[in-house]
PDB file of C-alpha atoms in Angstrom:
ATOM      1  CA  MET A   1       0.000   0.000   0.000  1.00 68.00           C
ATOM      2  CA  GLU A   2       1.395   3.329  -1.050  1.00 87.00           C
ATOM      3  CA  PHE A   3       1.423   6.421   1.054  1.00 85.00           C
ATOM      4  CA  THR A   4      -1.342   8.151  -0.959  1.00 87.00           C
ATOM      5  CA  GLU A   5      -3.542   5.066  -0.723  1.00 87.00           C
ATOM      6  CA  LEU A   6      -2.930   4.971   3.017  1.00 86.00           C
ATOM      7  CA  ILE A   7      -3.880   8.642   3.333  1.00 87.00           C
ATOM      8  CA  GLN A   8      -7.018   8.089   1.250  1.00 86.00           C
ATOM      9  CA  TYR A   9      -7.985   5.087   3.375  1.00 85.00           C
ATOM     10  CA  ILE A  10      -7.451   7.025   6.615  1.00 84.00           C
ATOM     11  CA  LEU A  11      -9.466   9.966   5.250  1.00 81.00           C
ATOM     12  CA  TYR A  12     -12.220   7.577   4.166  1.00 80.00           C
ATOM     13  CA  VAL A  13     -12.405   6.035   7.645  1.00 80.00           C
ATOM     14  CA  ILE A  14     -12.345   9.430   9.333  1.00 80.00           C
ATOM     15  CA  LEU A  15     -14.978  10.932   7.027  1.00 75.00           C
ATOM     16  CA  THR A  16     -17.146   7.850   7.357  1.00 80.00           C
ATOM     17  CA  ALA A  17     -17.097   8.269  11.131  1.00 80.00           C
ATOM     18  CA  ILE A  18     -17.295  12.075  11.256  1.00 82.00           C
ATOM     19  CA  LEU A  19     -19.800  12.772   8.485  1.00 75.00           C
ATOM     20  CA  PRO A  20     -22.847  11.230  10.242  1.00 80.00           C
ATOM     21  CA  VAL A  21     -21.954  13.038  13.476  1.00 79.00           C
ATOM     22  CA  ALA A  22     -21.539  16.341  11.636  1.00 78.00           C
ATOM     23  CA  ALA A  23     -24.794  15.796   9.751  1.00 78.00           C
ATOM     24  CA  LYS A  24     -26.634  15.025  13.006  1.00 82.00           C
ATOM     25  CA  TYR A  25     -25.190  18.166  14.611  1.00 80.00           C
ATOM     26  CA  THR A  26     -26.196  20.263  11.589  1.00 79.00           C
ATOM     27  CA  VAL A  27     -29.745  18.887  11.612  1.00 79.00           C
ATOM     28  CA  ASN A  28     -30.055  19.563  15.367  1.00 80.00           C
ATOM     29  CA  LEU A  29     -28.751  23.091  14.875  1.00 78.00           C
ATOM     30  CA  ILE A  30     -31.259  23.765  12.094  1.00 78.00           C
ATOM     31  CA  GLN A  31     -34.125  22.355  14.176  1.00 77.00           C
ATOM     32  CA  THR A  32     -33.118  24.537  17.129  1.00 78.00           C
ATOM     33  CA  LYS A  33     -33.031  27.637  14.940  1.00 75.00           C
ATOM     34  CA  ILE A  34     -36.482  26.796  13.554  1.00 74.00           C
ATOM     35  CA  ARG A  35     -37.879  26.400  17.093  1.00 75.00           C
ATOM     36  CA  GLU A  36     -36.287  29.699  18.148  1.00 73.00           C
ATOM     37  CA  SER A  37     -37.749  31.391  15.102  1.00 74.00           C
ATOM     38  CA  ALA A  38     -41.217  30.009  15.904  1.00 74.00           C
ATOM     39  CA  PHE A  39     -40.837  31.153  19.520  1.00 73.00           C
ATOM     40  CA  ILE A  40     -39.848  34.662  18.413  1.00 74.00           C
ATOM     41  CA  GLU A  41     -42.738  34.757  15.959  1.00 75.00           C
ATOM     42  CA  GLU A  42     -45.201  33.666  18.658  1.00 78.00           C
ATOM     43  CA  ALA A  43     -43.772  36.214  21.099  1.00 77.00           C
ATOM     44  CA  ALA A  44     -44.229  38.950  18.492  1.00 77.00           C
ATOM     45  CA  LYS A  45     -47.826  37.842  17.875  1.00 81.00           C
ATOM     46  CA  THR A  46     -48.490  37.800  21.614  1.00 85.00           C
ATOM     47  CA  GLU A  47     -47.037  41.283  22.032  1.00 87.00           C
ATOM     48  CA  ALA A  48     -49.075  42.638  19.124  1.00 88.00           C
ATOM     49  CA  ARG A  49     -52.214  41.008  20.546  1.00 88.00           C
ATOM     50  CA  SER A  50     -51.475  42.526  23.945  1.00 90.00           C
ATOM     51  CA  ILE A  51     -51.182  45.997  22.426  1.00 92.00           C
ATOM     52  CA  LEU A  52     -54.497  45.558  20.599  1.00 90.00           C
ATOM     53  CA  ILE A  53     -56.227  44.447  23.809  1.00 91.00           C
ATOM     54  CA  LYS A  54     -54.812  47.420  25.722  1.00 92.00           C
ATOM     55  CA  ASP A  55     -56.082  49.705  22.974  1.00 92.00           C
ATOM     56  CA  ALA A  56     -59.520  48.090  23.223  1.00 93.00           C
ATOM     57  CA  LEU A  57     -59.550  48.581  26.992  1.00 91.00           C
ATOM     58  CA  SER A  58     -58.608  52.220  26.564  1.00 92.00           C
ATOM     59  CA  ASP A  59     -61.462  52.627  24.081  1.00 92.00           C
ATOM     60  CA  VAL A  60     -63.906  51.078  26.556  1.00 92.00           C
ATOM     61  CA  MET A  61     -62.770  53.432  29.300  1.00 91.00           C
ATOM     62  CA  ASP A  62     -63.140  56.388  26.928  1.00 90.00           C
ATOM     63  CA  ALA A  63     -66.683  55.258  26.083  1.00 91.00           C
ATOM     64  CA  VAL A  64     -67.592  55.063  29.777  1.00 90.00           C
ATOM     65  CA  LEU A  65     -66.158  58.537  30.401  1.00 88.00           C
ATOM     66  CA  TYR A  66     -67.972  59.921  27.362  1.00 89.00           C
ATOM     67  CA  VAL A  67     -71.347  58.575  28.493  1.00 90.00           C
ATOM     68  CA  ASN A  68     -70.715  59.857  31.974  1.00 86.00           C
ATOM     69  CA  GLN A  69     -69.988  63.375  30.748  1.00 84.00           C
ATOM     70  CA  THR A  70     -72.723  63.578  28.137  1.00 86.00           C
ATOM     71  CA  PHE A  71     -75.544  61.655  29.768  1.00 86.00           C
ATOM     72  CA  VAL A  72     -75.087  60.654  33.404  1.00 84.00           C
ATOM     73  CA  ASP A  73     -73.878  63.982  34.757  1.00 82.00           C
ATOM     74  CA  THR A  74     -76.866  65.766  33.221  1.00 86.00           C
ATOM     75  CA  LEU A  75     -79.362  63.328  34.724  1.00 83.00           C
ATOM     76  CA  LYS A  76     -77.669  63.415  38.115  1.00 83.00           C
ATOM     77  CA  ALA A  77     -77.716  67.215  38.132  1.00 84.00           C
ATOM     78  CA  LYS A  78     -81.484  67.084  37.516  1.00 86.00           C
ATOM     79  CA  GLY A  79     -81.932  64.327  40.115  1.00 86.00           C
ATOM     80  CA  GLU A  80     -83.312  62.016  37.424  1.00 85.00           C
ATOM     81  CA  PHE A  81     -80.708  59.253  37.495  1.00 83.00           C
ATOM     82  CA  THR A  82     -82.877  56.170  38.029  1.00 86.00           C
ATOM     83  CA  GLN A  83     -82.340  52.454  37.509  1.00 88.00           C
ATOM     84  CA  SER A  84     -83.728  52.718  33.984  1.00 90.00           C
ATOM     85  CA  ALA A  85     -81.336  55.631  33.312  1.00 88.00           C
ATOM     86  CA  TRP A  86     -78.519  53.433  34.604  1.00 87.00           C
ATOM     87  CA  GLU A  87     -79.497  50.702  32.117  1.00 90.00           C
ATOM     88  CA  GLU A  88     -79.654  53.261  29.331  1.00 92.00           C
ATOM     89  CA  ALA A  89     -76.238  54.638  30.294  1.00 90.00           C
ATOM     90  CA  ARG A  90     -74.755  51.145  30.247  1.00 91.00           C
ATOM     91  CA  GLN A  91     -76.246  50.522  26.790  1.00 93.00           C
ATOM     92  CA  LYS A  92     -74.908  53.854  25.539  1.00 93.00           C
ATOM     93  CA  ALA A  93     -71.429  52.971  26.844  1.00 93.00           C
ATOM     94  CA  TYR A  94     -71.688  49.555  25.174  1.00 93.00           C
ATOM     95  CA  ASN A  95     -72.692  51.092  21.837  1.00 94.00           C
ATOM     96  CA  ALA A  96     -69.983  53.769  22.051  1.00 94.00           C
ATOM     97  CA  ALA A  97     -67.357  51.137  22.815  1.00 93.00           C
ATOM     98  CA  LEU A  98     -68.520  48.999  19.896  1.00 93.00           C
ATOM     99  CA  LEU A  99     -68.023  51.960  17.584  1.00 93.00           C
ATOM    100  CA  THR A 100     -64.577  52.888  18.865  1.00 94.00           C
ATOM    101  CA  VAL A 101     -62.883  49.499  19.293  1.00 94.00           C
ATOM    102  CA  SER A 102     -61.147  48.474  16.071  1.00 94.00           C
ATOM    103  CA  GLU A 103     -61.979  45.227  14.297  1.00 94.00           C
ATOM    104  CA  GLU A 104     -58.403  44.053  14.855  1.00 94.00           C
ATOM    105  CA  SER A 105     -58.760  44.654  18.581  1.00 93.00           C
ATOM    106  CA  LYS A 106     -62.101  42.845  18.636  1.00 94.00           C
ATOM    107  CA  LYS A 107     -60.477  39.823  16.982  1.00 93.00           C
ATOM    108  CA  ALA A 108     -57.520  39.927  19.399  1.00 91.00           C
ATOM    109  CA  VAL A 109     -59.853  40.065  22.407  1.00 92.00           C
ATOM    110  CA  ALA A 110     -61.955  37.210  21.035  1.00 93.00           C
ATOM    111  CA  SER A 111     -58.849  35.082  20.402  1.00 90.00           C
ATOM    112  CA  VAL A 112     -57.690  35.507  23.992  1.00 89.00           C
ATOM    113  CA  TYR A 113     -60.970  35.686  25.940  1.00 90.00           C
ATOM    114  CA  GLY A 114     -63.298  33.711  23.681  1.00 89.00           C
ATOM    115  CA  SER A 115     -66.049  36.299  23.341  1.00 91.00           C
ATOM    116  CA  PHE A 116     -65.617  39.970  22.597  1.00 93.00           C
ATOM    117  CA  ASP A 117     -69.164  40.746  23.733  1.00 92.00           C
ATOM    118  CA  SER A 118     -68.726  39.127  27.151  1.00 92.00           C
ATOM    119  CA  TRP A 119     -65.343  40.791  27.588  1.00 92.00           C
ATOM    120  CA  LEU A 120     -66.804  44.173  26.630  1.00 93.00           C
ATOM    121  CA  GLN A 121     -69.664  43.947  29.106  1.00 92.00           C
ATOM    122  CA  LEU A 122     -67.271  42.885  31.856  1.00 90.00           C
ATOM    123  CA  LYS A 123     -64.852  45.722  31.087  1.00 91.00           C
ATOM    124  CA  ILE A 124     -67.625  48.317  31.012  1.00 91.00           C
ATOM    125  CA  GLU A 125     -68.704  47.226  34.489  1.00 87.00           C
ATOM    126  CA  ALA A 126     -65.085  47.198  35.678  1.00 86.00           C
ATOM    127  CA  SER A 127     -64.471  50.665  34.208  1.00 84.00           C
ATOM    128  CA  VAL A 128     -67.551  52.043  35.928  1.00 82.00           C
ATOM    129  CA  GLN A 129     -66.475  50.498  39.244  1.00 80.00           C
ATOM    130  CA  ALA A 130     -62.925  51.799  38.866  1.00 76.00           C
ATOM    131  CA  ALA A 131     -64.278  55.223  38.090  1.00 70.00           C
ATOM    132  CA  LYS A 132     -66.504  55.166  41.166  1.00 70.00           C
ATOM    133  CA  THR A 133     -63.581  54.095  43.304  1.00 69.00           C
ATOM    134  CA  ASN A 134     -61.439  56.899  41.918  1.00 65.00           C
ATOM    135  CA  LYS A 135     -64.313  59.365  42.208  1.00 51.00           C
ATOM    136  CA  ASP A 136     -63.591  60.475  38.619  1.00 46.00           C
ATOM    137  CA  VAL A 137     -66.720  59.030  37.042  1.00 43.00           C
ATOM    138  CA  MET A 138     -69.994  57.905  38.509  1.00 42.00           C
ATOM    139  CA  LEU A 139     -72.004  55.922  36.029  1.00 44.00           C
TER     140      LEU A 139
END
C-alpha cells in the first residue's frame, strides 16, 4: 500500500465516522433555529395582541367617560338618574365602545378571551367600578 492510498484510506475512515456526526449536529442546529424562530414569531404575535387588547380597553374606558360626561352627569344634576337611566347609560357605553374598538382589537380580544361581547360587558362594568372608586366618574 502506497502512502497516498494509506492517506485516502485514513481519510475515508475518518470521514465515514465524522460525516454522520456532523450531519446530526447540523440537523439539530437547524431544528433549534427553527424552534427559536417560531418562539420569536409567537412572542411577536403575543405582544401585538397585547397591544391591541390594551387599545380596546382604553377605548372602553373612553366610552364610559364619554357617556358619563354627556348623559349621566346631566341626569344626576337634575336628580333624574334612576335604575332605567342606569341601564340606558350602560347601553350607551356599550354602543360607544362597539363603535370605537377596532376590528383588529375585537379579533384579538376574542382570540384571547373567547367572546368579545362578554369581555366588553365585563370591562364596562369594571371601568364604571374603577371610576366610582377613583371618584372620577360615577355611572
